[in-house]
mmCIF file of C-alpha atoms in Angstrom:
data_model
loop_
_atom_site.group_PDB
_atom_site.id
_atom_site.type_symbol
_atom_site.label_atom_id
_atom_site.label_comp_id
_atom_site.label_asym_id
_atom_site.label_seq_id
_atom_site.Cartn_x
_atom_site.Cartn_y
_atom_site.Cartn_z
ATOM 1 C CA MET Y 25 147.922 -26.891 67.427
ATOM 2 C CA SER Y 26 145.623 -26.481 64.570
ATOM 3 C CA SER Y 27 143.344 -29.078 65.608
ATOM 4 C CA MET Y 28 142.838 -27.380 68.765
ATOM 5 C CA PHE Y 29 141.573 -24.175 66.706
ATOM 6 C CA ARG Y 30 139.331 -26.505 64.782
ATOM 7 C CA ASP Y 31 137.667 -28.055 67.939
ATOM 8 C CA TRP Y 32 137.126 -24.591 69.323
ATOM 9 C CA ASP Y 33 135.671 -23.323 66.084
ATOM 10 C CA ILE Y 34 133.358 -26.238 66.044
ATOM 11 C CA GLU Y 35 132.365 -25.516 69.593
ATOM 12 C CA ARG Y 36 131.580 -21.924 68.656
ATOM 13 C CA LEU Y 37 129.894 -22.854 65.527
ATOM 14 C CA VAL Y 38 127.593 -25.640 67.563
ATOM 15 C CA ASP Y 39 127.044 -22.830 70.283
ATOM 16 C CA ARG Y 40 125.704 -20.339 67.789
ATOM 17 C CA ILE Y 41 123.469 -22.986 66.066
ATOM 18 C CA THR Y 42 121.954 -23.976 69.329
ATOM 19 C CA ARG Y 43 121.268 -20.197 70.390
ATOM 20 C CA GLU Y 44 119.966 -19.565 66.732
ATOM 21 C CA VAL Y 45 117.430 -22.648 66.897
ATOM 22 C CA SER Y 46 116.469 -21.784 70.478
ATOM 23 C CA GLU Y 47 115.527 -18.405 69.305
ATOM 24 C CA GLU Y 48 113.623 -19.642 66.361
ATOM 25 C CA VAL Y 49 111.695 -22.222 68.556
ATOM 26 C CA SER Y 50 110.812 -19.297 71.001
ATOM 27 C CA LYS Y 51 109.437 -17.137 68.099
ATOM 28 C CA LEU Y 52 107.454 -20.091 66.796
ATOM 29 C CA VAL Y 53 105.893 -20.815 70.135
ATOM 30 C CA GLU Y 54 104.892 -17.181 70.742
ATOM 31 C CA SER Y 55 103.243 -17.104 67.124
ATOM 32 C CA VAL Y 56 101.241 -20.451 67.925
ATOM 33 C CA ALA Y 57 100.082 -18.919 71.484
ATOM 34 C CA SER Y 58 99.413 -15.172 70.364
ATOM 35 C CA PRO Y 59 96.035 -16.107 68.475
ATOM 36 C CA ILE Y 60 94.843 -17.894 71.789
ATOM 37 C CA ARG Y 61 95.340 -14.707 73.422
ATOM 38 C CA LEU Y 62 92.890 -12.380 71.695
ATOM 39 C CA ALA Y 63 92.135 -13.382 68.231
ATOM 40 C CA THR Y 64 93.522 -15.151 65.304
ATOM 41 C CA TYR Y 65 95.018 -11.921 63.805
ATOM 42 C CA ILE Y 66 94.418 -8.511 62.479
ATOM 43 C CA THR Y 67 92.768 -8.264 58.861
ATOM 44 C CA PRO Y 68 94.436 -5.821 56.302
ATOM 45 C CA GLY Y 69 91.348 -3.612 56.979
ATOM 46 C CA GLY Y 70 92.502 -3.207 60.437
ATOM 47 C CA TYR Y 71 90.005 -5.710 62.187
ATOM 48 C CA ARG Y 72 90.679 -8.609 64.300
ATOM 49 C CA ARG Y 73 89.367 -11.659 63.329
ATOM 50 C CA PRO Y 74 87.701 -13.283 66.324
ATOM 51 C CA ILE Y 75 87.991 -16.933 67.322
ATOM 52 C CA SER Y 76 84.663 -18.814 66.410
ATOM 53 C CA GLU Y 77 83.019 -22.060 66.148
ATOM 54 C CA ALA Y 78 79.850 -23.211 64.421
ATOM 55 C CA TYR Y 79 78.170 -26.620 65.076
ATOM 56 C CA ILE Y 80 74.879 -28.478 64.712
ATOM 57 C CA ASP Y 81 72.927 -29.229 68.099
ATOM 58 C CA GLY Y 82 69.775 -31.087 67.298
ATOM 59 C CA ASP Y 83 67.425 -29.027 65.025
ATOM 60 C CA GLU Y 84 69.613 -26.114 65.024
ATOM 61 C CA VAL Y 85 72.985 -24.508 64.386
ATOM 62 C CA VAL Y 86 74.967 -22.801 67.091
ATOM 63 C CA VAL Y 87 77.689 -20.113 66.336
ATOM 64 C CA VAL Y 88 79.832 -19.063 69.079
ATOM 65 C CA ILE Y 89 82.079 -16.203 68.629
ATOM 66 C CA GLU Y 90 84.562 -14.626 71.111
ATOM 67 C CA LEU Y 91 84.457 -10.886 71.420
ATOM 68 C CA PRO Y 92 86.495 -9.861 74.465
ATOM 69 C CA ALA Y 93 86.398 -6.232 75.166
ATOM 70 C CA ALA Y 94 83.379 -5.532 72.632
ATOM 71 C CA SER Y 95 80.275 -3.680 73.461
ATOM 72 C CA LYS Y 96 76.999 -5.242 72.953
ATOM 73 C CA GLU Y 97 75.629 -1.920 71.312
ATOM 74 C CA SER Y 98 78.187 -2.051 68.499
ATOM 75 C CA ILE Y 99 77.339 -5.704 67.496
ATOM 76 C CA ASP Y 100 76.148 -5.711 63.692
ATOM 77 C CA LEU Y 101 75.012 -9.382 63.138
ATOM 78 C CA ARG Y 102 73.735 -10.754 59.799
ATOM 79 C CA VAL Y 103 72.535 -14.022 59.225
ATOM 80 C CA ARG Y 104 72.204 -15.693 55.813
ATOM 81 C CA GLU Y 105 71.313 -19.285 54.688
ATOM 82 C CA ARG Y 106 74.835 -20.478 54.965
ATOM 83 C CA GLU Y 107 76.847 -17.971 57.060
ATOM 84 C CA VAL Y 108 76.763 -15.354 59.944
ATOM 85 C CA GLU Y 109 78.670 -12.181 59.635
ATOM 86 C CA VAL Y 110 79.726 -10.062 62.512
ATOM 87 C CA GLU Y 111 81.338 -6.900 63.044
ATOM 88 C CA ALA Y 112 81.827 -5.222 66.503
ATOM 89 C CA GLY Y 113 83.671 -2.287 68.061
ATOM 90 C CA PHE Y 114 85.404 -2.170 71.327
ATOM 91 C CA SER Y 115 83.741 -0.783 74.419
ATOM 92 C CA GLU Y 116 84.515 3.009 74.845
ATOM 93 C CA GLU Y 117 84.480 2.491 78.611
ATOM 94 C CA LEU Y 118 87.322 0.074 78.374
ATOM 95 C CA LYS Y 119 89.361 1.939 75.870
ATOM 96 C CA LYS Y 120 89.308 4.868 78.338
ATOM 97 C CA ILE Y 121 90.459 2.771 81.137
ATOM 98 C CA ALA Y 122 93.397 1.242 79.041
ATOM 99 C CA PRO Y 123 93.939 3.243 76.111
ATOM 100 C CA LYS Y 124 97.370 2.069 75.129
ATOM 101 C CA TYR Y 125 96.356 -1.773 75.289
ATOM 102 C CA SER Y 126 97.477 -3.257 72.034
ATOM 103 C CA MET Y 127 94.145 -4.901 71.630
ATOM 104 C CA PHE Y 128 92.558 -1.490 71.040
ATOM 105 C CA LYS Y 129 95.021 -0.489 68.039
ATOM 106 C CA GLY Y 130 92.664 -2.534 65.707
ATOM 107 C CA LYS Y 131 89.096 -1.154 64.597
ATOM 108 C CA GLY Y 132 87.352 -3.863 66.436
ATOM 109 C CA TYR Y 133 86.168 -7.392 65.080
ATOM 110 C CA ARG Y 134 84.807 -8.530 61.743
ATOM 111 C CA THR Y 135 84.333 -12.329 60.766
ATOM 112 C CA VAL Y 136 82.134 -14.407 58.456
ATOM 113 C CA VAL Y 137 81.443 -18.020 59.837
ATOM 114 C CA SER Y 138 80.496 -20.719 57.348
ATOM 115 C CA LEU Y 139 77.595 -22.772 58.631
ATOM 116 C CA PRO Y 140 77.304 -26.494 58.342
ATOM 117 C CA LYS Y 141 73.863 -26.485 56.964
ATOM 118 C CA ASP Y 142 71.406 -24.217 55.562
ATOM 119 C CA VAL Y 143 69.362 -22.220 58.455
ATOM 120 C CA ASP Y 144 66.097 -20.310 58.554
ATOM 121 C CA ALA Y 145 67.816 -16.903 59.016
ATOM 122 C CA GLU Y 146 64.608 -15.169 60.174
ATOM 123 C CA LYS Y 147 64.254 -17.037 63.184
ATOM 124 C CA ALA Y 148 67.719 -16.668 64.578
ATOM 125 C CA LYS Y 149 68.206 -15.403 68.328
ATOM 126 C CA ALA Y 150 71.529 -14.212 69.678
ATOM 127 C CA THR Y 151 72.667 -13.493 73.122
ATOM 128 C CA PHE Y 152 75.808 -11.588 74.252
ATOM 129 C CA ARG Y 153 77.506 -12.007 77.639
ATOM 130 C CA ASP Y 154 80.767 -12.009 79.083
ATOM 131 C CA GLY Y 155 82.446 -11.238 75.693
ATOM 132 C CA ILE Y 156 80.772 -14.414 74.198
ATOM 133 C CA LEU Y 157 78.303 -13.861 71.193
ATOM 134 C CA ILE Y 158 75.979 -16.987 70.749
ATOM 135 C CA VAL Y 159 73.893 -17.336 67.898
ATOM 136 C CA LYS Y 160 71.100 -20.123 67.443
ATOM 137 C CA ILE Y 161 69.548 -20.671 64.339
ATOM 138 C CA PRO Y 162 66.917 -23.326 63.329
ATOM 139 C CA VAL Y 163 68.054 -25.704 60.529
ATOM 140 C CA GLN Y 164 66.173 -24.812 57.502
ATOM 141 C CA LYS Y 165 63.580 -27.687 56.684
ATOM 142 C CA PRO Y 166 64.277 -29.240 53.273
ATOM 143 C CA LYS Y 167 62.216 -27.223 50.498
ATOM 144 C CA GLY Y 168 60.437 -29.276 47.900
ATOM 145 C CA ILE Y 169 57.570 -28.882 45.557
ATOM 146 C CA ALA Y 170 55.049 -31.403 44.536
ATOM 147 C CA VAL Y 171 55.660 -32.304 40.677
ATOM 148 C CA LYS Y 172 52.592 -33.821 39.030
ATOM 149 C CA VAL Y 173 53.735 -36.764 36.904
ATOM 150 C CA GLU Y 174 52.131 -36.943 33.633
#
C-alpha cells in the first residue's frame, strides 16, 4: 500500500515540475518577444531605448532607428565623429487618442548609436517617415599632414 502512495506522490511531483517549467518557458518567450514589439527596454530615466542599426553603405554610414509613435518635431538628433545621439517624444495626437496605451508611460525615446567608422558630421542628412529615422553620413576621409623629412 505504501508503494501506491509513492507512485502517486511521484506523479504529483512530476505534474508540478512540468507546470513550473512550462510557466518559466512562457515567461522566457514573453521576455524575448517583448523587445520586438516596441523597443528594447525602458532606461532608468524613463526613456525607451529604440531598436537601431548602423552599417556602412559605400562611402557613407547609414543609421536606422525605429521610433514608432514619435513626432518629427520632437526629434533631437546629434551626430558626432563616432556616434549618433537621438532623443524624441511621442506624438501628442496619438497620446490623446490612446492615453492609456502602455507605450506612452515612458518619456519618449533616447539612445546613442556607435558608428562603425569616423564620419563627417557636418554633412549628415536625416529623414523621418512612418516611424523610421534614417541618418546618412559620409565617411570621413583620412586626415593626414605632409611631414617634411630632414
